[in-house]
mmCIF file of C-alpha atoms in Angstrom:
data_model
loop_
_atom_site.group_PDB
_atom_site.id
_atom_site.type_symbol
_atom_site.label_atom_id
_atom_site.label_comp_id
_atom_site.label_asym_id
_atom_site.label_seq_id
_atom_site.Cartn_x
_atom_site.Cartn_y
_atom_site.Cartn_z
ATOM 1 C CA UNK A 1 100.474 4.180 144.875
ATOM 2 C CA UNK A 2 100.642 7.936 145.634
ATOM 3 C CA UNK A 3 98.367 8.726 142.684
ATOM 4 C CA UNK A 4 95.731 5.272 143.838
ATOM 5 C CA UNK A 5 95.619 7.207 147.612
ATOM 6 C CA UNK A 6 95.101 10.850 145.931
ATOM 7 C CA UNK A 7 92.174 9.563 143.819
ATOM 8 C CA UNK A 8 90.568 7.669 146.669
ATOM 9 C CA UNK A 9 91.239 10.761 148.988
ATOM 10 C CA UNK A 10 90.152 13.300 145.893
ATOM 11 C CA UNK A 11 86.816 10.992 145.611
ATOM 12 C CA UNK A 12 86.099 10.762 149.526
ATOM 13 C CA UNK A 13 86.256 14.506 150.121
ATOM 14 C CA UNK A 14 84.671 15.444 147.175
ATOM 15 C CA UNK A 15 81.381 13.372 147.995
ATOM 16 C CA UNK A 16 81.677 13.741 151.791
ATOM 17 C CA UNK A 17 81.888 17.599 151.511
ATOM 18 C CA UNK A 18 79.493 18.138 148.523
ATOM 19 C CA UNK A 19 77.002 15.876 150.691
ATOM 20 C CA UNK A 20 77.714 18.463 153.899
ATOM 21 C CA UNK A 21 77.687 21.502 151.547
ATOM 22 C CA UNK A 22 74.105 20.118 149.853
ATOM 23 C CA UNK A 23 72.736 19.841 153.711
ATOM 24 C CA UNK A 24 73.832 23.177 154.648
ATOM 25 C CA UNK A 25 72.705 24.632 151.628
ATOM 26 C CA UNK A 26 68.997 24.576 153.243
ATOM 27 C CA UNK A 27 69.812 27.102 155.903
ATOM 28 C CA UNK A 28 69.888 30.803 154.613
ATOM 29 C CA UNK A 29 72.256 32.800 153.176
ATOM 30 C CA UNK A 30 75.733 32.062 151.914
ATOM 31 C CA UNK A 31 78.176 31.780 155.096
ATOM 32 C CA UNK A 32 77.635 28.037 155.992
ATOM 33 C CA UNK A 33 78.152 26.689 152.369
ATOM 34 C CA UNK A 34 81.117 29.020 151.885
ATOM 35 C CA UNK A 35 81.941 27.238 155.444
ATOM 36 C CA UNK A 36 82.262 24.206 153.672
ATOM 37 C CA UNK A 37 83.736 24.781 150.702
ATOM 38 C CA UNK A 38 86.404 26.734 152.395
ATOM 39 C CA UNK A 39 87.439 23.850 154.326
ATOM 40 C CA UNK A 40 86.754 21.577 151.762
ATOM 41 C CA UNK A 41 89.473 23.233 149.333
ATOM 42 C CA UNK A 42 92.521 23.134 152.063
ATOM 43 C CA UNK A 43 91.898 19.385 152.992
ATOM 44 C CA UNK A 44 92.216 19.374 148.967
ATOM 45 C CA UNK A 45 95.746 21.093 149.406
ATOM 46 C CA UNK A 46 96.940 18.977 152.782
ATOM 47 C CA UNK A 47 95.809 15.883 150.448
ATOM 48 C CA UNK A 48 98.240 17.010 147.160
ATOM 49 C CA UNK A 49 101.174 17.416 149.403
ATOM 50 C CA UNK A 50 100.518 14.428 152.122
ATOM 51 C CA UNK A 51 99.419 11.951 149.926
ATOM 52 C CA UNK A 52 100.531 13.004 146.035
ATOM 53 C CA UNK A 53 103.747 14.397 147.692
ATOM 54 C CA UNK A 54 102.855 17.847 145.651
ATOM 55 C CA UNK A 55 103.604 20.619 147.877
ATOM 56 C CA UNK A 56 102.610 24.274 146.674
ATOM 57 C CA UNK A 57 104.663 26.849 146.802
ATOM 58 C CA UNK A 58 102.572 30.696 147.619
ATOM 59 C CA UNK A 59 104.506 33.390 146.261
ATOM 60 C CA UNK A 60 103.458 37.045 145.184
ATOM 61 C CA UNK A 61 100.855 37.292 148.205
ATOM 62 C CA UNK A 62 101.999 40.322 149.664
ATOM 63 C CA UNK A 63 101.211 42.011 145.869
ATOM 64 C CA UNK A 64 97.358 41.384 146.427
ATOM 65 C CA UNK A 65 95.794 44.735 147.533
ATOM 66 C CA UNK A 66 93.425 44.320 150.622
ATOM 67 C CA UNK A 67 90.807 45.893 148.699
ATOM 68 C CA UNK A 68 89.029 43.449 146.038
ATOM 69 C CA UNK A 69 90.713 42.446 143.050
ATOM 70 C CA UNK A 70 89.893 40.485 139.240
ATOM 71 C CA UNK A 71 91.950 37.372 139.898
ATOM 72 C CA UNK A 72 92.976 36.402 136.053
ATOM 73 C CA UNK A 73 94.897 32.996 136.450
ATOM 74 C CA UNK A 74 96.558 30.815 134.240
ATOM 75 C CA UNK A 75 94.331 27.153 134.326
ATOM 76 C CA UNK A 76 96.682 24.147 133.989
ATOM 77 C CA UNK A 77 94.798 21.275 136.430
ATOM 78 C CA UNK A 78 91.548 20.973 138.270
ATOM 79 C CA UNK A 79 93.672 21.708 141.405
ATOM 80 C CA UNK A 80 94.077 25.039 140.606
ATOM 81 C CA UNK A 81 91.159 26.668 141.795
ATOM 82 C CA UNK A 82 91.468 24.698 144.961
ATOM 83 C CA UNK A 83 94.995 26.256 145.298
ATOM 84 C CA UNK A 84 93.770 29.891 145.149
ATOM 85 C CA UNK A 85 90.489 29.699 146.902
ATOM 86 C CA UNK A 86 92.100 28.164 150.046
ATOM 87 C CA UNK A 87 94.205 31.008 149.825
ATOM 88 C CA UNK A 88 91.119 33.508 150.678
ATOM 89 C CA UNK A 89 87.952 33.487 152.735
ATOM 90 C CA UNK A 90 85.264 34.732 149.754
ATOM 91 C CA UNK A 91 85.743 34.293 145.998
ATOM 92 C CA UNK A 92 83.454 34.451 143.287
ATOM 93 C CA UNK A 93 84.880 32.055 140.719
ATOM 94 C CA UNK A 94 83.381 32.244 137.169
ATOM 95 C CA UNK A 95 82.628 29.016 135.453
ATOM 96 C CA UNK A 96 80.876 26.827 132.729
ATOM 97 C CA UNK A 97 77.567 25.993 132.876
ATOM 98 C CA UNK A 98 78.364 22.780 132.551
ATOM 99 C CA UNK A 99 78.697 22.339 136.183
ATOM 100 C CA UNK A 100 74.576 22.477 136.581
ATOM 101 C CA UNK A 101 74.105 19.162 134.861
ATOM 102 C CA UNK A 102 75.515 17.295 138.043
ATOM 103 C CA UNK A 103 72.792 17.142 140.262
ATOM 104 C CA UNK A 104 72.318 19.994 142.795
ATOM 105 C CA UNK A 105 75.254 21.386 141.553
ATOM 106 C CA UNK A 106 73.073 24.211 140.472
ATOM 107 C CA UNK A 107 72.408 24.857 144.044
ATOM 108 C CA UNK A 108 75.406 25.006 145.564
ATOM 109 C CA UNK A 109 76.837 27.378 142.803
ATOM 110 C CA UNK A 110 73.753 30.081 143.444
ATOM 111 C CA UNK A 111 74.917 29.594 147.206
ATOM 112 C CA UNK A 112 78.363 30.374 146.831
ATOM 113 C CA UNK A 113 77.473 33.191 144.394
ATOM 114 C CA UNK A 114 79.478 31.817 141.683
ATOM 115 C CA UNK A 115 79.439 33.176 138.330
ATOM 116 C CA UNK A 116 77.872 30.730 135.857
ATOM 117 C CA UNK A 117 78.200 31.219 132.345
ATOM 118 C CA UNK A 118 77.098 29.396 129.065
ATOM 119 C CA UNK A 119 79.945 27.670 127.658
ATOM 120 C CA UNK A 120 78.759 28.064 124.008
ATOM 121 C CA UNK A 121 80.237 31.703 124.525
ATOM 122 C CA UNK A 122 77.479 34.551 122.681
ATOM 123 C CA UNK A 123 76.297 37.286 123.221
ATOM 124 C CA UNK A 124 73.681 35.735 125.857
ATOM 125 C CA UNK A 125 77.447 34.615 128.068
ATOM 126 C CA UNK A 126 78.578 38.111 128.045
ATOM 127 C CA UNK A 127 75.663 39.624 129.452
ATOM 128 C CA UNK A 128 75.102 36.334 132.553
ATOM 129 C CA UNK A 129 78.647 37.201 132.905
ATOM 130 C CA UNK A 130 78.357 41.190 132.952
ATOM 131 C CA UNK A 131 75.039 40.473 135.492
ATOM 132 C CA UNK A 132 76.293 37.823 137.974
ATOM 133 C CA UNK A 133 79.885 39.568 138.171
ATOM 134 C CA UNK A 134 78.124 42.939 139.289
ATOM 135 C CA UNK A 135 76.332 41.230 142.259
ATOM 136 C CA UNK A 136 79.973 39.745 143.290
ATOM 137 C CA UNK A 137 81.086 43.375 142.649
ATOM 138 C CA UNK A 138 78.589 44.878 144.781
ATOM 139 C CA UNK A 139 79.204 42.489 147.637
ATOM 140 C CA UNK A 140 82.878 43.586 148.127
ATOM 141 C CA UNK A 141 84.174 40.140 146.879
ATOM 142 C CA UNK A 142 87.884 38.537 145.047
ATOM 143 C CA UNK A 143 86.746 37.230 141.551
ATOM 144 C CA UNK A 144 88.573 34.389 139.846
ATOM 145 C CA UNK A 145 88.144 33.799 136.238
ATOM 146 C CA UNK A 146 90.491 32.024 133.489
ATOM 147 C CA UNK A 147 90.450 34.287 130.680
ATOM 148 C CA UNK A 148 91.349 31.378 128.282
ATOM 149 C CA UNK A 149 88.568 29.543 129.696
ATOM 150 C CA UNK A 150 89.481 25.559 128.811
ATOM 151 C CA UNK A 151 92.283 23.825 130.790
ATOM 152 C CA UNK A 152 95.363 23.280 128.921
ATOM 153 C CA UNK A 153 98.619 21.600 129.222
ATOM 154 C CA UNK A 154 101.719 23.024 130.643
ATOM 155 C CA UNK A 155 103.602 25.029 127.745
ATOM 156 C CA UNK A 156 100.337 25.653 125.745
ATOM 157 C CA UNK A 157 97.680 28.491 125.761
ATOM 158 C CA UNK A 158 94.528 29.675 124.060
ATOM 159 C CA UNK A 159 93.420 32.653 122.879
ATOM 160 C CA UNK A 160 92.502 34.978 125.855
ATOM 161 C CA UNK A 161 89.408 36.390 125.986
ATOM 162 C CA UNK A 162 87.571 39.463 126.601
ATOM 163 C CA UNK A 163 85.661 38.902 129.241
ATOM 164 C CA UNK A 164 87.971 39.927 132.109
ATOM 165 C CA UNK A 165 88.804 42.610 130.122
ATOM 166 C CA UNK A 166 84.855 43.756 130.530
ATOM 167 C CA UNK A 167 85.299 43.249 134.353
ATOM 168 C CA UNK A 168 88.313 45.376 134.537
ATOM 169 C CA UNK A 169 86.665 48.322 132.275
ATOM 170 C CA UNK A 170 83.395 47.809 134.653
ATOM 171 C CA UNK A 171 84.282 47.788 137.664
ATOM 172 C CA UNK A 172 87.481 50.040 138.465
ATOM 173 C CA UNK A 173 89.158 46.961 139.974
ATOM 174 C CA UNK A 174 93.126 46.204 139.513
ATOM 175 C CA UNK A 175 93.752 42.766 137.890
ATOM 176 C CA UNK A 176 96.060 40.858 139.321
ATOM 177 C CA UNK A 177 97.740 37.834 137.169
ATOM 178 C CA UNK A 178 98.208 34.804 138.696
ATOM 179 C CA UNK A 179 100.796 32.444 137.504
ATOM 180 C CA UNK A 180 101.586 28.543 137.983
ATOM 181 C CA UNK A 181 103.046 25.148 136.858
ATOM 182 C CA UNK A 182 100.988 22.857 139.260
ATOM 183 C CA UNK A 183 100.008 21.236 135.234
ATOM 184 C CA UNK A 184 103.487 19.818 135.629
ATOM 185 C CA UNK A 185 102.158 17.316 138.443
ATOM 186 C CA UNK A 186 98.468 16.995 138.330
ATOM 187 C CA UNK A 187 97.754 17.097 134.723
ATOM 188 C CA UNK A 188 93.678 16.103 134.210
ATOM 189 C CA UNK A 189 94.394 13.868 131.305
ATOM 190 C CA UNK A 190 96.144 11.476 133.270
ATOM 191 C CA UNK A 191 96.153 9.352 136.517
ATOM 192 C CA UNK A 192 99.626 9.763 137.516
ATOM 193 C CA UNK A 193 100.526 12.046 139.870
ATOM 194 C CA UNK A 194 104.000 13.450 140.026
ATOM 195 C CA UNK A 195 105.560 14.278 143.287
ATOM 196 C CA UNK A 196 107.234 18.029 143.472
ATOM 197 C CA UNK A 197 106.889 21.854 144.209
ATOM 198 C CA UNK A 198 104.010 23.294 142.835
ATOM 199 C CA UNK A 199 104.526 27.446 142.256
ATOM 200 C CA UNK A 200 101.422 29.520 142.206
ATOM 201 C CA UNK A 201 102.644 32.929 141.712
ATOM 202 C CA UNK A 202 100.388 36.163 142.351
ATOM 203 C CA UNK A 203 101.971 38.776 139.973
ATOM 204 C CA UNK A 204 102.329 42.218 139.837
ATOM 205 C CA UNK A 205 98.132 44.243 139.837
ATOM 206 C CA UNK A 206 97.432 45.818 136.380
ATOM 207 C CA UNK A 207 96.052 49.051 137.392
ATOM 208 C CA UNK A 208 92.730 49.956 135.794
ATOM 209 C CA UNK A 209 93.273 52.884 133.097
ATOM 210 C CA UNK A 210 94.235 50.773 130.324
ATOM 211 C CA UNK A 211 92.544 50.443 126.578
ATOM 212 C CA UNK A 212 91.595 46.811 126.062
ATOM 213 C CA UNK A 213 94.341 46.234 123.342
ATOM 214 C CA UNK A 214 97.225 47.535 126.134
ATOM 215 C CA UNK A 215 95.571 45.472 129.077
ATOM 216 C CA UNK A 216 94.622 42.218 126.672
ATOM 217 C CA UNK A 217 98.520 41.908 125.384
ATOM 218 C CA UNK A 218 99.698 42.839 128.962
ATOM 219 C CA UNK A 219 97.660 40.481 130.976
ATOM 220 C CA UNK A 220 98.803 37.542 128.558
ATOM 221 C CA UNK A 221 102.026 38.730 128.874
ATOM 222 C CA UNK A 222 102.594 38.341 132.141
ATOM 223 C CA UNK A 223 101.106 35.513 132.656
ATOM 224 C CA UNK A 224 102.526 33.222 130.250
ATOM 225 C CA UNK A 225 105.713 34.569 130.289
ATOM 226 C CA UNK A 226 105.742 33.814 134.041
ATOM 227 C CA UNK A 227 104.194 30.516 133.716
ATOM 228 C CA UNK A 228 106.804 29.891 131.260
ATOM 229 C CA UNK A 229 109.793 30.422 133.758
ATOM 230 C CA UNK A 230 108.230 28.471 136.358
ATOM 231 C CA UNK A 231 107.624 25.650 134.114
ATOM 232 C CA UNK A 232 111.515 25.897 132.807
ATOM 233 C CA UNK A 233 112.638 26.351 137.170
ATOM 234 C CA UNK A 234 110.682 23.099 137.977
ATOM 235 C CA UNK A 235 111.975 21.117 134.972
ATOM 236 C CA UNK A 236 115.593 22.309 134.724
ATOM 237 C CA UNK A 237 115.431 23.277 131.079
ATOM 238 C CA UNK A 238 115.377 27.000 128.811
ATOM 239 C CA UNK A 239 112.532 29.213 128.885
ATOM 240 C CA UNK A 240 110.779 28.572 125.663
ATOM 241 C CA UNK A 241 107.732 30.436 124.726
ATOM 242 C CA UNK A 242 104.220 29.104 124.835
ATOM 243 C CA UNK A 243 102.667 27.606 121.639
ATOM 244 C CA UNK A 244 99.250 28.502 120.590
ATOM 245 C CA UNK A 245 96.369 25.916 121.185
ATOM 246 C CA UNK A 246 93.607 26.192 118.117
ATOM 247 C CA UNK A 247 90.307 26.447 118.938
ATOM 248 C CA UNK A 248 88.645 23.015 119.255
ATOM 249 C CA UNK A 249 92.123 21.397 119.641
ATOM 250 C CA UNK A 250 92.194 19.479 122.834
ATOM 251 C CA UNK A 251 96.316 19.031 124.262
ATOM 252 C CA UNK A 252 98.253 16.227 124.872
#
């Protein structure tokens, strides 16, 4: 029943705010679709907790500089970006281009500034991504990107890739990991819903001044290896390392 009233709840939002965002979308500039969205991704939050009975669990705040950062998080559910953005007022969240096939989707992502890239990776994706994250850049705003950029399942990872690494080297900014186990209770590959504390950890800033190799094996470092403990506090059992996703594979 819990996961039956999230869906309905997930589905209701999701088409009443998308409808709001879509009207609001006509009036310039970027403040009353970010209005939306804002609000959009909390009632997402109050939803996991009063109706999933997933609560979430902020920890590590106090580590995010007031000047912007790179957020580089760990990507378990499709609730995790609505857990961090409903954390701030502005982010520029970097994502698949596969988002502009729903209809006006492509709208609403040029409104919020988000940073659309072409999931077929290239040499054409690194340079939308190197463009589109320099106008976030020069607007003074958080960027979120998952450097292994599919979802995966709780204990699992895929290779990291460069492209926050490009970000960091560009733009001077610190890096901050971001760590969670909300996979444990909203997984996307199934209905059920699992009622619990969800962790999403802000870790320690990665300064800029590192060589890619230092800053590549640090970032996944951290993040797994945190991700890894929370997964082992929620469930009770040892810390075990994560296993390696191939490329293509798609996890259980």
């Amino acid at each position: 029943m819990r996961a039956f009233a999230f869906s309905i709840a997930y589905w209701t939002f999701s088409i009443a705010y998308s409808l709001m965002a879509i009207g609001l979308s006509l009036l310039p500039g970027r403040k009353p679709v970010l209005w939306v969205v804002q609000r959009y991704t909390r009632r997402m939050v109050w939803a996991m907790r009063a109706l999933a009975g997933i609560r979430l669990e902020v920890r590590g705040r106090h580590l995010v500089p007031d000047t912007p950062v790179i957020f580089a998080a760990k990507h378990q559910s499709w609730g995790d970006g609505f857990c961090l953005y409903s954390q701030f007022e502005d982010v520029a969240f970097v994502t698949g281009d596969h988002l502009e096939k729903f209809p006006l989707m492509g709208t609403l992502l040029r409104k919020l500034g988000a940073i659309v890239v072409n999931n077929c990776g290239g040499h054409e994706a690194r340079r939308n991504l190197s463009q589109r994250s320099a106008e976030a850049d020069r607007d003074g705003r958080h960027i979120l990107i998952y450097p292994e950029g599919h979802l995966n399942a709780p204990g699992t990872y895929r290779r990291y890739r460069s492209g926050v690494w490009h970000m960091y080297r560009n733009f001077n900014r610190p890096v901050v990991p971001v760590a969670t186990n909300l996979g444990l209770f909203w997984q996307e590959t199934r209905y059920q819903k699992t009622a619990g504390t969800a962790v999403l950890e802000f870790l320690d800033p990665i300064d800029p001044g590192l060589d890619k190799a230092q800053f590549m094996a640090l970032l996944q470092a951290r993040i797994e290896g945190r991700t890894q403990e929370l997964i082992a506090e929620a469930t009770g059992g040892p810390v075990e390392a994560s296993i390696l996703v191939n490329e293509g594979a798609i996890p259980a």
